[in-house]
CSV table of C-alpha atoms and ligand atoms in Angstrom, one decimal:
chain,number,residue,atom,x,y,z
A,1,MET,CA,-61.8,25.0,-135.9
A,2,THR,CA,-61.6,21.8,-135.6
A,3,SER,CA,-57.7,20.9,-135.5
A,4,PRO,CA,-56.8,16.6,-136.8
A,5,ARG,CA,-56.4,15.7,-133.8
A,6,SER,CA,-59.9,16.6,-131.8
A,7,ARG,CA,-61.1,13.7,-135.0
A,8,ILE,CA,-63.0,11.2,-132.9
A,9,SER,CA,-63.1,7.5,-134.8
A,10,LYS,CA,-62.3,4.9,-132.5
A,11,ALA,CA,-64.1,4.0,-130.1
A,12,VAL,CA,-62.5,0.3,-127.2
A,13,ILE,CA,-65.3,-1.4,-125.0
A,14,PRO,CA,-63.4,-3.3,-122.9
A,15,ALA,CA,-65.3,-6.1,-122.1
A,16,ALA,CA,-62.7,-8.3,-120.2
A,17,GLY,CA,-64.0,-8.1,-116.7
A,18,LEU,CA,-65.4,-11.3,-114.6
A,19,GLY,CA,-68.6,-9.9,-113.9
A,20,THR,CA,-68.2,-11.5,-110.2
A,21,ARG,CA,-71.3,-10.2,-109.7
A,22,PHE,CA,-74.0,-12.0,-111.9
A,23,LEU,CA,-72.1,-15.7,-110.9
A,24,PRO,CA,-72.1,-17.9,-111.4
A,25,ALA,CA,-74.2,-16.8,-114.9
A,26,THR,CA,-70.8,-15.7,-115.9
A,27,LYS,CA,-68.3,-19.2,-115.4
A,28,ALA,CA,-69.2,-19.9,-118.7
A,29,THR,CA,-70.6,-17.0,-120.3
A,30,PRO,CA,-69.8,-13.6,-120.8
A,31,LYS,CA,-71.7,-11.1,-118.6
A,32,GLU,CA,-72.5,-8.8,-121.9
A,33,MET,CA,-73.6,-11.8,-123.9
A,34,LEU,CA,-76.4,-11.6,-121.7
A,35,PRO,CA,-79.7,-11.4,-123.1
A,36,VAL,CA,-82.5,-7.7,-122.5
A,37,VAL,CA,-84.8,-8.8,-124.1
A,38,ASP,CA,-82.9,-10.6,-127.4
A,39,GLN,CA,-80.5,-9.1,-128.3
A,40,PRO,CA,-77.2,-9.6,-126.1
A,41,ALA,CA,-76.6,-6.4,-124.6
A,42,ILE,CA,-73.2,-6.1,-125.5
A,43,GLN,CA,-74.8,-5.1,-129.4
A,44,TYR,CA,-76.8,-2.2,-127.4
A,45,VAL,CA,-73.3,-1.7,-126.5
A,46,VAL,CA,-71.8,-1.7,-130.3
A,47,GLU,CA,-75.2,0.0,-132.3
A,48,GLU,CA,-75.2,3.2,-129.1
A,49,ALA,CA,-70.8,4.0,-130.9
A,50,THR,CA,-72.1,3.4,-134.8
A,51,ALA,CA,-75.4,5.6,-134.4
A,52,ALA,CA,-72.7,8.0,-132.8
A,53,GLY,CA,-70.2,7.7,-136.4
A,54,LEU,CA,-67.5,5.9,-134.7
A,55,THR,CA,-67.8,2.7,-137.0
A,56,ASP,CA,-64.3,1.2,-135.9
A,57,VAL,CA,-64.6,-0.4,-132.7
A,58,LEU,CA,-61.6,-2.0,-130.9
A,59,MET,CA,-63.8,-4.5,-127.9
A,60,ILE,CA,-60.7,-5.6,-125.0
A,61,THR,CA,-61.7,-8.9,-124.5
A,62,GLY,CA,-60.3,-12.0,-122.8
A,63,ARG,CA,-61.0,-15.6,-121.4
A,64,ASN,CA,-63.9,-16.6,-121.7
A,65,LYS,CA,-65.4,-14.6,-123.8
A,66,ARG,CA,-64.7,-15.5,-127.2
A,67,PRO,CA,-69.1,-15.6,-127.8
A,68,LEU,CA,-68.5,-11.7,-128.0
A,69,GLU,CA,-66.3,-12.3,-131.0
A,70,ASP,CA,-68.2,-15.2,-132.9
A,71,HIS,CA,-71.5,-12.7,-131.9
A,72,PHE,CA,-70.4,-10.3,-134.4
A,73,ASP,CA,-68.8,-12.2,-136.2
A,74,ARG,CA,-70.9,-14.4,-139.7
A,75,ASN,CA,-72.8,-18.3,-138.6
A,76,TYR,CA,-72.6,-19.3,-142.1
A,77,GLU,CA,-74.9,-22.6,-141.2
A,78,LEU,CA,-77.4,-20.5,-139.1
A,79,GLU,CA,-77.5,-18.1,-142.4
A,80,ASP,CA,-78.4,-20.5,-144.1
A,81,ALA,CA,-80.9,-23.1,-142.2
A,82,LEU,CA,-82.8,-19.3,-141.7
A,83,ARG,CA,-82.1,-18.9,-145.6
A,84,ARG,CA,-83.5,-22.8,-146.1
A,85,LYS,CA,-86.5,-22.0,-144.2
A,86,GLY,CA,-87.8,-18.6,-145.8
A,87,ASP,CA,-87.6,-16.8,-142.4
A,88,THR,CA,-86.2,-14.2,-143.5
A,89,GLU,CA,-86.5,-12.0,-140.9
A,90,ARG,CA,-84.7,-13.8,-138.4
A,91,LEU,CA,-82.0,-13.8,-140.8
A,92,SER,CA,-81.4,-9.7,-140.8
A,93,ARG,CA,-82.0,-10.1,-137.4
A,94,VAL,CA,-79.2,-12.6,-137.1
A,95,GLN,CA,-76.5,-10.5,-139.8
A,96,ALA,CA,-77.0,-7.2,-138.9
A,97,SER,CA,-74.6,-7.4,-135.5
A,98,THR,CA,-71.9,-8.3,-138.5
A,99,THR,CA,-72.7,-5.4,-140.3
A,100,LEU,CA,-72.7,-2.9,-137.8
A,101,ALA,CA,-69.2,-2.5,-137.4
A,102,THR,CA,-65.4,-2.9,-137.7
A,103,MET,CA,-65.0,-5.3,-135.0
A,104,HIS,CA,-61.0,-5.6,-133.4
A,105,TYR,CA,-60.3,-8.1,-130.8
A,106,VAL,CA,-57.8,-7.1,-127.9
A,107,ARG,CA,-57.0,-10.0,-125.2
A,108,GLN,CA,-56.4,-8.1,-122.0
A,109,GLY,CA,-54.1,-11.0,-120.0
A,110,ASP,CA,-55.1,-10.7,-117.2
A,111,PRO,CA,-58.1,-8.3,-115.6
A,112,LYS,CA,-56.2,-6.3,-113.3
A,113,GLY,CA,-58.7,-3.6,-113.9
A,114,LEU,CA,-60.7,-0.7,-116.5
A,115,GLY,CA,-56.5,1.0,-116.2
A,116,HIS,CA,-55.4,-2.0,-117.7
A,117,ALA,CA,-57.5,-2.9,-120.0
A,118,ILE,CA,-57.3,1.3,-121.7
A,119,LEU,CA,-54.0,0.4,-121.9
A,120,CYS,CA,-54.5,-2.3,-123.8
A,121,ALA,CA,-56.1,-0.2,-125.9
A,122,ALA,CA,-52.9,2.0,-126.7
A,123,PRO,CA,-51.2,0.6,-130.4
A,124,HIS,CA,-54.6,0.4,-131.9
A,125,VAL,CA,-55.5,4.0,-130.9
A,126,GLY,CA,-52.5,6.3,-131.8
A,127,ASP,CA,-52.7,9.2,-131.3
A,128,GLN,CA,-56.9,10.5,-131.3
A,129,PRO,CA,-59.1,10.8,-128.7
A,130,PHE,CA,-61.2,8.2,-128.6
A,131,ALA,CA,-64.5,7.0,-127.4
A,132,VAL,CA,-64.9,4.2,-124.5
A,133,LEU,CA,-68.2,3.4,-123.8
A,134,LEU,CA,-68.6,-0.1,-120.8
A,135,GLY,CA,-69.9,-2.9,-122.9
A,136,ASP,CA,-72.0,-4.0,-119.1
A,137,ASP,CA,-73.6,0.3,-119.3
A,138,LEU,CA,-76.4,1.0,-121.7
A,139,ILE,CA,-77.8,3.5,-122.6
A,140,ASP,CA,-81.5,4.9,-124.2
A,141,PRO,CA,-81.1,5.2,-128.1
A,142,ARG,CA,-83.3,8.4,-127.0
A,143,ASP,CA,-81.3,10.0,-124.1
A,144,PRO,CA,-78.0,10.4,-127.0
A,145,LEU,CA,-74.9,10.7,-124.2
A,146,LEU,CA,-72.1,10.2,-126.9
A,147,THR,CA,-72.7,12.4,-129.3
A,148,THR,CA,-72.6,15.6,-126.3
A,149,MET,CA,-69.7,14.6,-124.9
A,150,MET,CA,-67.6,14.2,-128.5
A,151,GLU,CA,-69.4,17.5,-129.1
A,152,ALA,CA,-67.8,19.2,-125.7
A,153,GLN,CA,-64.5,17.1,-126.7
A,154,VAL,CA,-64.1,18.7,-129.9
A,155,GLU,CA,-65.1,22.3,-128.4
A,156,HIS,CA,-62.9,22.7,-125.0
A,157,GLY,CA,-60.4,19.3,-125.3
A,158,GLY,CA,-59.2,17.5,-122.8
A,159,SER,CA,-60.8,14.4,-121.5
A,160,ILE,CA,-63.7,14.5,-121.6
A,161,ILE,CA,-66.6,11.7,-118.6
A,162,ALA,CA,-70.1,11.3,-118.8
A,163,LEU,CA,-72.1,11.3,-114.8
A,164,MET,CA,-74.8,11.2,-113.5
A,165,GLU,CA,-76.3,12.2,-110.1
A,166,VAL,CA,-76.7,9.8,-107.3
A,167,ASP,CA,-78.8,9.3,-104.0
A,168,PRO,CA,-75.9,10.3,-102.1
A,169,ASP,CA,-76.2,7.0,-99.9
A,170,ARG,CA,-74.8,4.5,-102.6
A,171,THR,CA,-72.0,7.1,-104.3
A,172,HIS,CA,-70.0,3.8,-102.7
A,173,LEU,CA,-70.5,1.9,-106.0
A,174,TYR,CA,-69.7,5.1,-108.4
A,175,GLY,CA,-66.3,7.2,-108.9
A,176,CYS,CA,-67.6,10.3,-108.1
A,177,ALA,CA,-66.3,14.1,-108.8
A,178,ALA,CA,-65.6,17.6,-107.3
A,179,VAL,CA,-67.2,19.6,-110.1
A,180,GLU,CA,-67.2,23.4,-110.6
A,181,PRO,CA,-69.2,24.4,-113.8
A,182,VAL,CA,-67.6,26.0,-117.0
A,183,ALA,CA,-70.5,26.5,-119.6
A,184,ASP,CA,-74.1,25.0,-120.9
A,185,GLY,CA,-74.0,21.5,-119.6
A,186,VAL,CA,-70.1,21.2,-119.1
A,187,LEU,CA,-68.5,21.1,-116.3
A,188,ARG,CA,-64.3,20.8,-115.3
A,189,VAL,CA,-63.9,18.3,-112.9
A,190,THR,CA,-61.5,19.1,-110.4
A,191,GLY,CA,-61.4,15.6,-107.9
A,192,LEU,CA,-62.6,12.0,-108.9
A,193,VAL,CA,-62.5,9.4,-105.4
A,194,GLU,CA,-63.3,5.3,-106.6
A,195,LYS,CA,-66.1,4.4,-104.2
A,196,PRO,CA,-66.5,6.8,-102.1
A,197,ASP,CA,-68.3,6.7,-98.4
A,198,PRO,CA,-70.9,9.1,-98.7
A,199,ALA,CA,-68.8,10.8,-96.0
A,200,GLU,CA,-65.9,11.5,-98.2
A,201,ALA,CA,-67.8,11.7,-101.5
A,202,PRO,CA,-66.5,15.6,-103.0
A,203,SER,CA,-70.3,15.1,-104.6
A,204,ASN,CA,-72.9,12.8,-105.3
A,205,LEU,CA,-72.5,12.7,-109.7
A,206,ALA,CA,-70.9,10.0,-110.3
A,207,ILE,CA,-69.0,8.4,-112.8
A,208,ILE,CA,-70.6,5.9,-115.7
A,209,GLY,CA,-69.4,3.9,-118.7
A,210,ARG,CA,-68.7,7.1,-121.1
A,211,TYR,CA,-66.0,8.3,-121.5
A,212,VAL,CA,-64.0,10.6,-124.7
A,213,LEU,CA,-60.2,10.4,-123.4
A,214,ASP,CA,-57.4,12.3,-124.7
A,215,PRO,CA,-54.4,9.8,-126.0
A,216,GLY,CA,-52.3,10.8,-122.7
A,217,VAL,CA,-54.1,8.6,-120.8
A,218,PHE,CA,-51.6,6.2,-121.7
A,219,GLU,CA,-49.1,7.7,-120.0
A,220,VAL,CA,-50.5,8.5,-117.4
A,221,LEU,CA,-52.3,4.8,-116.6
A,222,GLY,CA,-48.3,3.8,-118.0
A,223,LYS,CA,-47.4,5.7,-114.5
A,224,THR,CA,-50.4,5.1,-112.4
A,225,PRO,CA,-50.0,2.3,-110.2
A,226,PRO,CA,-52.6,-0.3,-108.6
A,227,GLY,CA,-55.2,1.0,-106.9
A,228,ARG,CA,-58.4,0.0,-105.5
A,229,GLY,CA,-58.1,-3.6,-105.1
A,230,GLY,CA,-54.3,-4.2,-106.8
A,231,GLU,CA,-56.0,-2.9,-109.7
A,232,LEU,CA,-55.2,-0.7,-112.5
A,233,GLN,CA,-57.9,2.1,-111.5
A,234,LEU,CA,-59.2,4.6,-114.9
A,235,THR,CA,-60.7,7.1,-112.1
A,236,ASP,CA,-56.7,7.6,-110.4
A,237,ALA,CA,-55.5,8.4,-114.3
A,238,LEU,CA,-58.4,10.7,-114.5
A,239,GLN,CA,-58.3,12.1,-111.2
A,240,THR,CA,-53.7,12.9,-112.5
A,241,MET,CA,-55.5,15.1,-115.3
A,242,SER,CA,-58.2,17.9,-114.3
A,243,THR,CA,-55.3,18.6,-111.4
A,244,ASP,CA,-52.8,18.7,-114.7
A,245,SER,CA,-53.8,19.8,-118.0
A,246,ALA,CA,-50.7,18.4,-119.9
A,247,LEU,CA,-51.1,14.8,-119.0
A,248,GLY,CA,-54.6,14.7,-121.5
A,249,GLY,CA,-56.5,16.8,-119.2
A,250,PRO,CA,-57.9,19.0,-118.3
A,251,VAL,CA,-61.6,16.6,-118.1
A,252,TYR,CA,-64.4,18.4,-117.9
A,253,GLY,CA,-68.4,16.4,-117.2
A,254,VAL,CA,-71.3,16.0,-119.0
A,255,VAL,CA,-74.1,15.2,-116.2
A,256,PHE,CA,-76.7,12.7,-118.1
A,257,LYS,CA,-80.1,12.6,-117.3
A,258,GLY,CA,-81.4,9.6,-119.3
A,259,ARG,CA,-82.2,6.5,-118.8
A,260,ARG,CA,-79.2,4.3,-118.7
A,261,TYR,CA,-78.8,0.3,-117.1
A,262,ASP,CA,-76.1,-1.3,-115.4
A,263,THR,CA,-76.2,-4.9,-116.6
A,264,GLY,CA,-73.9,-6.0,-114.6
A,265,ASP,CA,-75.9,-5.6,-111.4
A,266,ARG,CA,-78.6,-8.0,-111.6
A,267,GLY,CA,-81.1,-5.6,-110.5
A,268,ASP,CA,-81.0,-3.1,-112.9
A,269,TYR,CA,-80.6,-5.9,-116.1
A,270,LEU,CA,-83.5,-7.0,-114.6
A,271,ARG,CA,-85.0,-3.3,-115.1
A,272,ALA,CA,-83.6,-3.0,-118.2
A,273,ILE,CA,-85.2,-6.5,-119.7
A,274,VAL,CA,-88.9,-5.3,-118.1
A,275,ARG,CA,-89.0,-2.3,-119.1
A,276,LEU,CA,-87.2,-2.5,-122.8
A,277,ALA,CA,-90.0,-4.9,-123.2
A,278,CYS,CA,-92.8,-2.9,-122.2
A,279,GLU,CA,-91.4,-0.4,-125.1
A,280,ARG,CA,-90.7,-3.6,-127.9
A,281,PRO,CA,-94.4,-3.4,-129.7
A,282,ASP,CA,-93.7,-7.1,-131.0
A,283,LEU,CA,-93.8,-8.1,-127.3
A,284,GLY,CA,-95.3,-4.9,-124.8
A,285,PRO,CA,-98.4,-5.3,-125.5
A,286,GLU,CA,-98.7,-8.2,-124.2
A,287,PHE,CA,-96.2,-8.8,-121.9
A,288,GLN,CA,-97.8,-5.3,-119.7
A,289,LYS,CA,-101.0,-6.8,-119.9
A,290,TRP,CA,-99.7,-10.1,-118.2
A,291,LEU,CA,-97.6,-7.5,-115.2
A,292,ARG,CA,-100.4,-5.1,-114.5
A,293,THR,CA,-102.4,-8.6,-113.7
A,294,TYR,CA,-99.3,-9.6,-112.3
A,295,VAL,CA,-98.6,-7.6,-110.6
A,296,ALA,CA,-101.8,-6.3,-108.7
A,297,GLU,CA,-102.7,-9.9,-107.7
A,298,GLU,CA,-99.3,-11.3,-106.7
A,299,MET,CA,-98.8,-7.5,-105.5
A,300,PRO,CA,-102.0,-6.1,-104.3
A,301,THR,CA,-100.1,-3.6,-101.6
A,302,ILE,CA,-98.3,-2.4,-104.0
A,303,GLY,CA,-100.9,-3.0,-106.8
B,401,LIG,P1,-66.8,-3.9,-113.0
B,401,LIG,O1,-66.4,-2.8,-112.7
B,401,LIG,O2,-68.6,-4.2,-114.0
B,401,LIG,O3,-66.0,-5.3,-113.3
B,401,LIG,O4,-66.0,-3.6,-115.1
B,401,LIG,P2,-66.5,-6.6,-113.8
B,401,LIG,O5,-65.1,-8.2,-113.5
B,401,LIG,O6,-67.1,-6.8,-115.4
B,401,LIG,O7,-67.9,-7.7,-112.9
B,401,LIG,P3,-68.2,-8.0,-111.7
B,401,LIG,O8,-68.0,-6.5,-110.7
B,401,LIG,O9,-66.7,-8.7,-111.1
B,401,LIG,O10,-69.6,-8.2,-111.4
B,401,LIG,C1,-66.1,-1.9,-115.1
B,401,LIG,C2,-65.4,-2.3,-117.0
B,401,LIG,O11,-64.9,-2.8,-117.0
B,401,LIG,C3,-64.3,-4.1,-118.0
B,401,LIG,C4,-65.9,-5.0,-118.2
B,401,LIG,O12,-65.3,-6.0,-118.4
B,401,LIG,C5,-66.4,-3.1,-117.3
B,401,LIG,O13,-67.2,-2.9,-119.3
B,401,LIG,N1,-62.7,-4.0,-117.1
B,401,LIG,C6,-62.6,-4.6,-115.8
B,401,LIG,C7,-62.3,-4.9,-118.3
B,401,LIG,O14,-62.4,-4.9,-118.8
B,401,LIG,N2,-61.1,-5.2,-117.5
B,401,LIG,C8,-61.2,-5.8,-115.9
B,401,LIG,O15,-59.9,-5.6,-115.9
B,401,LIG,C9,-61.5,-4.9,-115.7
């Protein structure tokens, strides 16, 4: 039976990072607001949370992140203008982001790391497990992950992280997990290393941007010293939790095999746009036609 403690109703979306990989585009614009086709990346993430039943969303923002709040708020002037023009289709698209979820915001004064961003959520989250969705990580809605993770948390307790197999030469870009099998599709995480060199990686299972965390994580984060890059690392706190069940653990992993895009990475961002544009019924046919010609004419050797 599900205990009241395991009811998950809140989503936390850290979006206070500096987005240095995308400079200068992110000098005055949050990277989460960069469009993926014609919708900002962050809206896909909020849609994912609400699709999993999480309509209480806390976004961790910071300096230069005001457009995030504006995007999920009403814009009466724009709505009036569209209404006057009779452009009901665009009007409903503009309004969609304002009715998705109950949005809350907290500012992370200094971007001192993902762990520090999560710590800013403590007063809002309280004493219940909660979901974390990184604001620059897109999971294709056809490959549900969060629901599976929430179910695993109800069944096994503790905290759940999402893992994805990566090429061994890319482990230095992620946190990597040492694991043992537990049950169908669920692994016990026995250790974590942040951005290891291939020789030191405990596996090629990389942590991706979805978590279901026991509120014990706040106490652990409060006692975790700054780690790699001088930042408070969530991976370091999860490492502690993986070795001590009394501290928000055990930590379990769910391996994701679906489609995922890290929109904070320029290459992945471009791939996300091309793929999603190709699949869009309104834009896809025309875009695919152009893409085929482009590849055949401009890249004949790979065409
Ligand atoms: P990243 O590692 O992608 O860092 O953060 P970043 O600063 O956003 O981007 P780069 O590497 O400089 O290009 C992972 C997630 O953690 C959030 C980010 O917004 C992103 O969703 N984050 C990171 C915070 O909210 N606060 C921080 O202090 C650091």
